[in-house]
Amino acid sequence: MRKKIVAGNWKMNMTPSEAVALCETLKPLVAESEADVVLCVPAIDICPVVEAVRGTNIAVGAENLYYEDKGAYTGEISADMILDAGAKYVIIGHSERRDYFKETDAIINKKVLKALEKGLIPIVCCGETLEQREQGITIDWVRMQIKIAFQGVSAEQAKGMVIAYEPIWAIGTGVTATTEQAQEVCKAIRDVICEVYGTDTAEAIRIQYGGSVNAKNAAELFAQPDIDGGLVGGASLKADFGVIATA
Ligand code: PEP
């Protein structure tokens, strides 16, 4: 039985002091959650958030990392920095990074390999545009994204990873995929993991749905057989996150 995982993605929101205040609001609201609860926060918020949630059931993640160990990469953040700051997870390949910062599948693969080498748990994002869905190529597209992201990843490593299926047309739009659409793609992702690694890995890896998850739709989405929780953007910045984490 896979443990659910609900992760917030704060994106470029929350100054350090706002971040600490939000943690104080969220801590009691998620305390009863039976899922793994993660807050993925801006790099500058990692240290204060780690302190603010110490001793609670909340783990901390970064929203990105760079695939080199150190050096002349102004503005980037390394896996060692994230780990030393006390975070355990890192979002890799979010559609906003793919779109605005031109991250390719090959770059995402390098980031996944670096995260694993250093002991961070990657939350690997994938998902189609509305145009791709209308063209009927959603499953092909997502299969390709996953296959490239996982190149060089062992079965043992893959077991501990998290995949977030996030249809781009559902992110931040208030339009949620139907439970059938979300389940269909999450199952297709599990199938591709099964093809590459076998049943044990496919049964172990956790697959989230993301895209306008809210307090009202979370329970139904998370009840689907191949949906192991959610990656939550807008709703993770408010008390709704407590409802979602306990859904
Ligand atoms: C996200 O950014 O990963 C996301 C799913 O955002 P939202 O929940 O706001 O759609």
PDB file of N, CA and C and ligand atoms in Angstrom, residues 7-11 91 94-96 125 164-168 170-175 209-214 230-236, ligand 1:
ATOM      1  N   ALA A   7       2.032  17.588  -1.629  1.00  0.00           N
ATOM      2  CA  ALA A   7       3.109  18.573  -1.605  1.00  0.00           C
ATOM      3  C   ALA A   7       2.586  19.925  -2.077  1.00  0.00           C
ATOM      4  N   GLY A   8       2.947  20.957  -1.354  1.00  0.00           N
ATOM      5  CA  GLY A   8       2.632  22.313  -1.798  1.00  0.00           C
ATOM      6  C   GLY A   8       3.773  22.834  -2.662  1.00  0.00           C
ATOM      7  N   ASN A   9       3.422  23.599  -3.661  1.00  0.00           N
ATOM      8  CA  ASN A   9       4.420  24.289  -4.484  1.00  0.00           C
ATOM      9  C   ASN A   9       4.113  25.775  -4.366  1.00  0.00           C
ATOM     10  N   TRP A  10       4.937  26.464  -3.572  1.00  0.00           N
ATOM     11  CA  TRP A  10       4.643  27.877  -3.310  1.00  0.00           C
ATOM     12  C   TRP A  10       5.025  28.778  -4.490  1.00  0.00           C
ATOM     13  N   LYS A  11       5.776  28.252  -5.440  1.00  0.00           N
ATOM     14  CA  LYS A  11       6.252  29.044  -6.595  1.00  0.00           C
ATOM     15  C   LYS A  11       6.995  30.290  -6.083  1.00  0.00           C
ATOM     16  N   ILE A  91      11.378  19.635  -6.466  1.00  0.00           N
ATOM     17  CA  ILE A  91      10.550  19.566  -7.686  1.00  0.00           C
ATOM     18  C   ILE A  91      11.484  19.716  -8.886  1.00  0.00           C
ATOM     19  N   HIS A  94       9.068  21.236 -13.490  1.00  0.00           N
ATOM     20  CA  HIS A  94       7.738  21.867 -13.472  1.00  0.00           C
ATOM     21  C   HIS A  94       7.503  22.549 -14.819  1.00  0.00           C
ATOM     22  N   SER A  95       6.275  22.569 -15.264  1.00  0.00           N
ATOM     23  CA  SER A  95       5.989  23.124 -16.606  1.00  0.00           C
ATOM     24  C   SER A  95       6.369  24.594 -16.703  1.00  0.00           C
ATOM     25  N   GLU A  96       6.340  25.307 -15.569  1.00  0.00           N
ATOM     26  CA  GLU A  96       6.763  26.720 -15.625  1.00  0.00           C
ATOM     27  C   GLU A  96       8.260  26.815 -15.902  1.00  0.00           C
ATOM     28  N   CYS A 125       7.951  16.393 -12.653  1.00  0.00           N
ATOM     29  CA  CYS A 125       6.684  16.839 -13.240  1.00  0.00           C
ATOM     30  C   CYS A 125       6.613  16.503 -14.730  1.00  0.00           C
ATOM     31  N   ALA A 164       4.787  13.814 -10.638  1.00  0.00           N
ATOM     32  CA  ALA A 164       3.569  14.640 -10.587  1.00  0.00           C
ATOM     33  C   ALA A 164       3.038  14.805 -12.007  1.00  0.00           C
ATOM     34  N   TYR A 165       1.856  14.247 -12.242  1.00  0.00           N
ATOM     35  CA  TYR A 165       1.202  14.483 -13.538  1.00  0.00           C
ATOM     36  C   TYR A 165       0.420  15.788 -13.439  1.00  0.00           C
ATOM     37  N   GLU A 166       0.843  16.757 -14.218  1.00  0.00           N
ATOM     38  CA  GLU A 166       0.211  18.069 -14.165  1.00  0.00           C
ATOM     39  C   GLU A 166      -0.147  18.537 -15.577  1.00  0.00           C
ATOM     40  N   PRO A 167      -1.396  18.333 -15.996  1.00  0.00           N
ATOM     41  CA  PRO A 167      -1.789  18.880 -17.297  1.00  0.00           C
ATOM     42  C   PRO A 167      -1.625  20.404 -17.263  1.00  0.00           C
ATOM     43  N   ILE A 168      -0.925  20.935 -18.245  1.00  0.00           N
ATOM     44  CA  ILE A 168      -0.573  22.363 -18.187  1.00  0.00           C
ATOM     45  C   ILE A 168      -1.827  23.237 -18.211  1.00  0.00           C
ATOM     46  N   ALA A 170      -4.422  22.807 -16.723  1.00  0.00           N
ATOM     47  CA  ALA A 170      -5.115  22.792 -15.430  1.00  0.00           C
ATOM     48  C   ALA A 170      -4.330  23.536 -14.350  1.00  0.00           C
ATOM     49  N   ILE A 171      -3.110  23.967 -14.677  1.00  0.00           N
ATOM     50  CA  ILE A 171      -2.277  24.594 -13.644  1.00  0.00           C
ATOM     51  C   ILE A 171      -2.643  26.063 -13.505  1.00  0.00           C
ATOM     52  N   GLY A 172      -3.088  26.421 -12.307  1.00  0.00           N
ATOM     53  CA  GLY A 172      -3.378  27.817 -11.998  1.00  0.00           C
ATOM     54  C   GLY A 172      -4.576  28.387 -12.747  1.00  0.00           C
ATOM     55  N   THR A 173      -5.351  27.534 -13.393  1.00  0.00           N
ATOM     56  CA  THR A 173      -6.456  28.015 -14.221  1.00  0.00           C
ATOM     57  C   THR A 173      -7.810  27.850 -13.539  1.00  0.00           C
ATOM     58  N   GLY A 174      -7.851  27.059 -12.485  1.00  0.00           N
ATOM     59  CA  GLY A 174      -9.140  26.745 -11.864  1.00  0.00           C
ATOM     60  C   GLY A 174      -9.873  25.630 -12.598  1.00  0.00           C
ATOM     61  N   VAL A 175      -9.308  25.195 -13.734  1.00  0.00           N
ATOM     62  CA  VAL A 175      -9.894  24.074 -14.478  1.00  0.00           C
ATOM     63  C   VAL A 175      -9.159  22.816 -14.044  1.00  0.00           C
ATOM     64  N   TYR A 209      -1.333  13.837  -8.742  1.00  0.00           N
ATOM     65  CA  TYR A 209      -1.985  14.690  -9.729  1.00  0.00           C
ATOM     66  C   TYR A 209      -1.801  16.141  -9.278  1.00  0.00           C
ATOM     67  N   GLY A 210      -1.569  17.026 -10.226  1.00  0.00           N
ATOM     68  CA  GLY A 210      -1.500  18.460  -9.917  1.00  0.00           C
ATOM     69  C   GLY A 210      -2.214  19.257 -10.985  1.00  0.00           C
ATOM     70  N   GLY A 211      -2.847  20.332 -10.571  1.00  0.00           N
ATOM     71  CA  GLY A 211      -3.572  21.198 -11.509  1.00  0.00           C
ATOM     72  C   GLY A 211      -4.898  21.598 -10.900  1.00  0.00           C
ATOM     73  N   SER A 212      -4.878  22.757 -10.212  1.00  0.00           N
ATOM     74  CA  SER A 212      -6.092  23.302  -9.594  1.00  0.00           C
ATOM     75  C   SER A 212      -6.737  22.336  -8.599  1.00  0.00           C
ATOM     76  N   VAL A 213      -5.888  21.597  -7.869  1.00  0.00           N
ATOM     77  CA  VAL A 213      -6.418  20.797  -6.756  1.00  0.00           C
ATOM     78  C   VAL A 213      -6.896  21.775  -5.690  1.00  0.00           C
ATOM     79  N   ASN A 214      -8.063  21.503  -5.122  1.00  0.00           N
ATOM     80  CA  ASN A 214      -8.573  22.387  -4.070  1.00  0.00           C
ATOM     81  C   ASN A 214      -9.272  21.568  -2.993  1.00  0.00           C
ATOM     82  N   GLY A 230      -1.267  14.727  -4.243  1.00  0.00           N
ATOM     83  CA  GLY A 230      -1.294  15.855  -5.161  1.00  0.00           C
ATOM     84  C   GLY A 230      -0.115  16.795  -5.011  1.00  0.00           C
ATOM     85  N   LEU A 231       0.169  17.504  -6.105  1.00  0.00           N
ATOM     86  CA  LEU A 231       1.078  18.639  -6.077  1.00  0.00           C
ATOM     87  C   LEU A 231       0.183  19.870  -6.198  1.00  0.00           C
ATOM     88  N   VAL A 232       0.275  20.729  -5.208  1.00  0.00           N
ATOM     89  CA  VAL A 232      -0.738  21.776  -5.031  1.00  0.00           C
ATOM     90  C   VAL A 232      -0.086  23.150  -5.093  1.00  0.00           C
ATOM     91  N   GLY A 233      -0.517  23.971  -6.037  1.00  0.00           N
ATOM     92  CA  GLY A 233       0.048  25.316  -6.159  1.00  0.00           C
ATOM     93  C   GLY A 233      -0.738  26.311  -5.322  1.00  0.00           C
ATOM     94  N   GLY A 234      -1.661  27.014  -5.964  1.00  0.00           N
ATOM     95  CA  GLY A 234      -2.391  28.110  -5.314  1.00  0.00           C
ATOM     96  C   GLY A 234      -2.975  27.748  -3.958  1.00  0.00           C
ATOM     97  N   ALA A 235      -3.574  26.578  -3.852  1.00  0.00           N
ATOM     98  CA  ALA A 235      -4.257  26.220  -2.606  1.00  0.00           C
ATOM     99  C   ALA A 235      -3.289  25.884  -1.471  1.00  0.00           C
ATOM    100  N   SER A 236      -1.980  25.768  -1.788  1.00  0.00           N
ATOM    101  CA  SER A 236      -1.021  25.483  -0.709  1.00  0.00           C
ATOM    102  C   SER A 236      -0.620  26.758   0.030  1.00  0.00           C
TER     103      SER A 236
HETATM  104  C1  PEP B   1       1.502  23.668  -9.628  1.00  0.00           C
HETATM  105  O1  PEP B   1       2.032  24.735  -9.802  1.00  0.00           O
HETATM  106  O2  PEP B   1       2.202  22.661  -9.528  1.00  0.00           O
HETATM  107  C2  PEP B   1       0.057  23.607  -9.545  1.00  0.00           C
HETATM  108  C3  PEP B   1      -0.523  22.447  -9.626  1.00  0.00           C
HETATM  109  O3  PEP B   1      -0.615  24.802  -9.397  1.00  0.00           O
HETATM  110  P1  PEP B   1      -2.177  24.988  -9.074  1.00  0.00           P
HETATM  111  O4  PEP B   1      -2.525  24.022  -7.973  1.00  0.00           O
HETATM  112  O5  PEP B   1      -2.302  26.410  -8.645  1.00  0.00           O
HETATM  113  O6  PEP B   1      -2.927  24.686 -10.325  1.00  0.00           O
END
